[in-house]
Amino acid sequence: MALVGALALAGCQPAVDVSRAKVDRRLPPAEEVLIPLVIDEDWRPIVPDAIQGKQVFDANCAVCHGASGDGNGPMAPTLKAPDVDVLTAFLSFFHVELQRPPLPSKPINFHNRDLENVITPAILYETVTQGRPHTAMPAFGPEASFGANKAQTLTNKERWDANAYEMTFRTTPEELSAAKQLYEGQCAECHGVSGDGKGPRGPEMAASLWSWARGEGPGIFTDINYIVQHNPSELTNVVLDGHVLMPSYRGKLTQAEIDGLVDYIYTFFYAHPPIK
């Protein structure tokens, strides 16, 4: 009876014409949410430390990659890729195992610039965290990717520290020292001595580039989110060809000088021994 009464009352309500009603269809302004990438387990920002990273590397990575990062660690000759793929996973449901010879797996050589130039710090971290499928590179994070082995779990900070240390294999203290002098003479006027975009011409750049004014994005080397998502080749191309207000240095700097600058730029996002 209550339902019948409600329907009856509803039917007695006066009709309202809303066809001419004014509706504000404007959306509220979008709010930009920056998701930090270099964080600890509690989502707090961290600064990778190459000095501490050496300890992590020596204890967990050198056995395969070698103490000098050349890929010739004591276990390197014996490493085999896990025999796990879509086919083996499917057959495992029927308790069928394929008999295939194991494939050798060679650890990466961190001195190989051709390879390292196309790898961003973020991808390197992801590899250490989830492992590399179908190779002997295990996961040092909580879970391994499909087709990857699982090693002991390292903290987010330990994995980032190890990555920072691995990046030092690309260069030498002498090369970084020369690059620092070149940077301070050629680049610091805009980018700042500390890479924060607060050089003498920083206000001029900020007036033209909104991201520069916010202290983030291209040209702000202390923007850790930006820098870890760009590989050395991308930074090299910007130095060579310029970008927006950034002039081209093609023909003005040697390739060795550009390589040194790129390596030096990365040092702004992690702690390291003093560069003289």
Coordinates of C-alpha atoms in Angstrom, one line a residue:
M1 CA 0.0 0.0 0.0
A2 CA 2.9 2.4 0.8
L3 CA 4.3 1.8 -2.7
V4 CA 0.9 2.5 -4.3
G5 CA 0.6 5.7 -2.2
A6 CA 4.0 6.9 -3.3
L7 CA 3.3 6.3 -6.9
A8 CA 0.0 8.2 -6.6
L9 CA 1.7 11.2 -5.0
A10 CA 4.4 11.2 -7.6
G11 CA 1.7 11.3 -10.3
C12 CA 0.2 14.4 -8.7
Q13 CA 3.4 16.5 -8.8
P14 CA 3.2 19.4 -11.2
A15 CA 5.3 19.1 -14.4
V16 CA 8.3 21.4 -14.6
D17 CA 9.6 22.5 -18.0
V18 CA 13.4 22.4 -17.9
S19 CA 14.0 22.7 -21.7
R20 CA 14.9 26.4 -21.4
A21 CA 16.9 26.1 -18.2
K22 CA 20.4 27.5 -18.3
V23 CA 23.0 24.9 -17.4
D24 CA 26.6 25.9 -16.7
R25 CA 28.5 23.3 -18.7
R26 CA 32.0 24.7 -17.8
L27 CA 34.2 22.2 -16.2
P28 CA 36.2 23.2 -13.1
P29 CA 39.9 23.9 -13.8
A30 CA 42.0 20.8 -14.0
E31 CA 44.2 20.1 -11.1
E32 CA 47.7 18.8 -12.0
V33 CA 48.7 15.9 -9.9
L34 CA 52.4 15.1 -10.0
I35 CA 53.1 11.5 -9.2
P36 CA 56.6 11.2 -7.8
L37 CA 58.7 8.4 -9.2
V38 CA 61.7 8.3 -6.9
I39 CA 60.1 7.5 -3.6
D40 CA 60.3 5.1 -0.7
E41 CA 57.7 2.5 0.3
D42 CA 55.6 5.3 2.0
W43 CA 55.6 7.5 -1.1
R44 CA 58.1 9.9 0.4
P45 CA 60.6 11.5 -2.0
I46 CA 64.1 10.2 -1.8
V47 CA 67.5 11.2 -3.2
P48 CA 69.5 8.3 -4.7
D49 CA 73.0 8.0 -3.3
A50 CA 75.8 6.6 -5.4
I51 CA 78.1 6.3 -2.4
Q52 CA 75.6 4.0 -0.6
G53 CA 74.8 2.4 -3.9
K54 CA 78.3 1.0 -4.2
Q55 CA 77.7 -1.0 -1.0
V56 CA 74.4 -2.3 -2.4
F57 CA 76.0 -3.1 -5.8
D58 CA 79.0 -4.9 -4.3
A59 CA 76.8 -7.0 -2.1
N60 CA 74.1 -7.9 -4.7
C61 CA 75.2 -7.1 -8.2
A62 CA 78.9 -7.5 -8.6
V63 CA 78.8 -11.3 -8.5
C64 CA 77.3 -11.2 -12.0
H65 CA 78.1 -7.7 -13.4
G66 CA 81.6 -7.6 -12.0
A67 CA 83.0 -5.2 -9.4
S68 CA 83.8 -2.7 -12.2
G69 CA 80.4 -3.2 -13.9
D70 CA 81.9 -4.8 -17.0
G71 CA 79.6 -7.8 -17.0
N72 CA 82.3 -10.3 -16.1
G73 CA 81.5 -11.2 -12.5
P74 CA 82.4 -14.6 -11.1
M75 CA 78.9 -16.1 -11.9
A76 CA 78.6 -14.5 -15.4
P77 CA 79.9 -17.6 -17.3
T78 CA 77.4 -19.9 -15.6
L79 CA 74.2 -17.8 -15.9
K80 CA 71.2 -19.3 -17.8
A81 CA 67.9 -17.7 -18.7
P82 CA 64.8 -19.2 -17.0
D83 CA 62.9 -21.5 -19.3
V84 CA 59.6 -19.7 -18.7
D85 CA 57.4 -18.3 -21.5
V86 CA 53.7 -18.4 -22.6
L87 CA 54.1 -22.0 -24.0
T88 CA 55.7 -23.4 -20.9
A89 CA 53.2 -21.7 -18.7
F90 CA 50.3 -23.2 -20.7
L91 CA 51.8 -26.7 -20.7
S92 CA 52.4 -26.5 -17.0
F93 CA 48.6 -26.7 -16.5
F94 CA 48.8 -30.2 -18.0
H95 CA 51.9 -31.0 -16.0
V96 CA 53.9 -31.1 -19.3
E97 CA 57.5 -29.9 -19.2
L98 CA 59.5 -29.1 -22.4
Q99 CA 63.0 -30.5 -22.6
R100 CA 65.0 -27.6 -24.1
P101 CA 68.6 -26.7 -23.6
P102 CA 69.1 -23.7 -21.3
L103 CA 70.0 -20.4 -23.0
P104 CA 73.1 -18.5 -21.8
S105 CA 72.4 -15.1 -20.4
K106 CA 75.1 -12.4 -20.4
P107 CA 75.0 -9.6 -17.8
I108 CA 74.9 -6.1 -19.0
N109 CA 78.2 -4.2 -19.3
F110 CA 77.6 -0.7 -17.8
H111 CA 80.5 0.7 -19.8
N112 CA 78.7 0.0 -23.1
R113 CA 77.6 3.5 -24.0
D114 CA 75.7 2.5 -27.1
L115 CA 73.4 0.4 -24.9
E116 CA 73.4 2.7 -21.9
N117 CA 72.5 5.7 -24.1
V118 CA 69.0 4.4 -24.8
I119 CA 68.2 3.4 -21.2
T120 CA 66.6 5.9 -18.9
P121 CA 67.3 5.8 -15.1
A122 CA 63.6 4.9 -14.6
I123 CA 63.8 1.9 -17.0
L124 CA 67.0 0.8 -15.2
Y125 CA 65.2 1.0 -11.9
E126 CA 62.2 -1.0 -13.3
T127 CA 64.6 -3.7 -14.5
V128 CA 66.2 -4.0 -11.1
T129 CA 62.8 -4.0 -9.4
Q130 CA 60.9 -6.5 -11.7
G131 CA 63.8 -8.4 -13.3
R132 CA 64.3 -8.8 -17.0
P133 CA 62.1 -11.6 -18.4
H134 CA 63.8 -14.5 -20.2
T135 CA 67.2 -13.5 -18.9
A136 CA 69.1 -14.3 -15.7
M137 CA 68.5 -10.8 -14.4
P138 CA 66.3 -11.4 -11.3
A139 CA 63.9 -9.1 -9.6
F140 CA 65.1 -7.3 -6.5
G141 CA 61.6 -5.8 -5.8
P142 CA 58.6 -7.4 -4.1
E143 CA 57.5 -9.3 -7.2
A144 CA 59.1 -10.5 -10.4
S145 CA 57.8 -10.0 -13.9
F146 CA 56.5 -13.0 -15.8
G147 CA 59.5 -14.9 -17.1
A148 CA 62.0 -13.4 -14.6
N149 CA 63.7 -14.9 -11.6
K150 CA 63.2 -13.5 -8.1
A151 CA 66.2 -12.5 -5.9
Q152 CA 66.2 -11.1 -2.4
T153 CA 64.1 -8.0 -1.9
L154 CA 65.9 -4.7 -1.7
T155 CA 64.1 -1.5 -0.5
N156 CA 63.2 1.2 -3.0
K157 CA 66.1 3.4 -1.7
E158 CA 68.6 0.6 -2.1
R159 CA 67.5 -0.1 -5.7
W160 CA 67.7 3.6 -6.6
D161 CA 71.1 3.9 -4.8
A162 CA 72.4 0.9 -6.8
N163 CA 71.2 2.5 -10.0
A164 CA 72.9 5.8 -9.2
Y165 CA 76.2 3.9 -8.6
E166 CA 75.7 2.0 -11.9
M167 CA 75.5 5.3 -13.8
T168 CA 79.0 6.2 -12.5
F169 CA 80.5 3.5 -14.6
R170 CA 79.7 5.6 -17.7
T171 CA 82.4 8.1 -16.8
T172 CA 85.5 8.8 -14.7
P173 CA 86.2 11.5 -12.0
E174 CA 88.5 13.2 -14.5
E175 CA 85.9 13.3 -17.2
L176 CA 83.3 14.7 -14.8
S177 CA 85.7 17.3 -13.6
A178 CA 86.3 18.5 -17.1
A179 CA 82.6 18.4 -17.8
K180 CA 81.9 20.5 -14.7
Q181 CA 84.2 23.2 -15.9
L182 CA 82.6 23.2 -19.3
Y183 CA 79.1 23.2 -17.8
E184 CA 79.9 26.2 -15.5
G185 CA 81.4 28.1 -18.5
Q186 CA 78.8 27.3 -21.1
C187 CA 75.5 26.2 -19.4
A188 CA 75.3 27.6 -15.9
E189 CA 74.3 31.1 -17.0
C190 CA 70.8 29.7 -17.8
H191 CA 70.6 26.3 -16.1
G192 CA 72.3 27.5 -12.9
V193 CA 75.4 26.1 -11.2
S194 CA 73.3 23.6 -9.3
G195 CA 71.2 22.7 -12.3
D196 CA 68.0 24.3 -10.9
G197 CA 67.5 26.8 -13.6
K198 CA 68.5 29.8 -11.4
G199 CA 71.4 31.1 -13.3
P200 CA 71.8 34.8 -14.1
R201 CA 69.5 34.4 -17.1
G202 CA 67.1 32.2 -15.1
P203 CA 64.4 35.0 -14.7
E204 CA 64.6 35.6 -18.4
M205 CA 64.0 31.9 -19.1
A206 CA 61.2 31.7 -16.5
A207 CA 59.4 34.7 -18.2
S208 CA 59.2 32.7 -21.4
L209 CA 58.8 29.1 -20.2
W210 CA 56.1 28.4 -17.6
S211 CA 57.7 25.1 -16.6
W212 CA 61.0 26.9 -16.0
A213 CA 59.1 29.3 -13.7
R214 CA 57.8 26.3 -11.7
G215 CA 61.2 24.8 -11.5
E216 CA 60.4 21.7 -13.5
G217 CA 60.6 20.2 -16.9
P218 CA 63.2 20.6 -19.7
G219 CA 66.3 22.4 -18.6
I220 CA 65.7 21.9 -14.9
F221 CA 68.1 19.2 -14.0
T222 CA 67.0 19.0 -10.4
D223 CA 63.5 18.0 -11.5
I224 CA 64.1 14.4 -10.7
N225 CA 60.9 13.2 -12.2
Y226 CA 61.9 14.7 -15.6
I227 CA 65.5 13.7 -15.6
V228 CA 65.0 10.0 -14.7
Q229 CA 62.5 9.6 -17.6
H230 CA 65.0 10.8 -20.3
N231 CA 67.9 8.8 -21.6
P232 CA 71.3 10.1 -22.6
S233 CA 70.6 10.0 -26.3
E234 CA 67.6 12.4 -25.8
L235 CA 69.7 14.8 -23.8
T236 CA 72.5 14.5 -26.4
N237 CA 70.1 15.4 -29.2
V238 CA 69.0 18.5 -27.3
V239 CA 72.6 19.7 -26.9
L240 CA 73.3 19.0 -30.6
D241 CA 70.1 20.5 -32.1
G242 CA 68.8 22.8 -29.4
H243 CA 65.2 23.0 -28.1
V244 CA 62.9 26.0 -27.9
L245 CA 65.2 28.6 -26.3
M246 CA 68.1 26.2 -26.0
P247 CA 70.7 26.9 -28.8
S248 CA 72.3 24.3 -30.9
Y249 CA 75.9 23.3 -30.0
R250 CA 76.4 21.1 -33.1
G251 CA 79.9 21.8 -34.4
K252 CA 80.7 23.9 -31.3
L253 CA 81.4 21.0 -28.9
T254 CA 83.1 17.7 -29.6
Q255 CA 81.2 14.5 -29.1
A256 CA 83.4 13.7 -26.0
E257 CA 82.5 17.1 -24.5
I258 CA 78.8 16.5 -25.1
D259 CA 79.1 13.0 -23.6
G260 CA 80.7 14.5 -20.6
L261 CA 78.1 17.2 -20.2
V262 CA 75.3 14.6 -20.3
D263 CA 77.0 12.5 -17.7
Y264 CA 77.5 15.6 -15.5
I265 CA 73.8 16.6 -15.9
Y266 CA 72.7 13.3 -14.4
T267 CA 74.7 14.0 -11.3
F268 CA 72.2 16.6 -10.3
F269 CA 69.6 14.0 -9.4
Y270 CA 71.7 11.8 -7.1
A271 CA 74.3 12.2 -4.3
H272 CA 77.9 11.4 -5.2
P273 CA 81.5 12.2 -4.1
P274 CA 82.5 15.8 -4.7
I275 CA 83.4 16.6 -8.3
K276 CA 86.6 18.7 -8.3

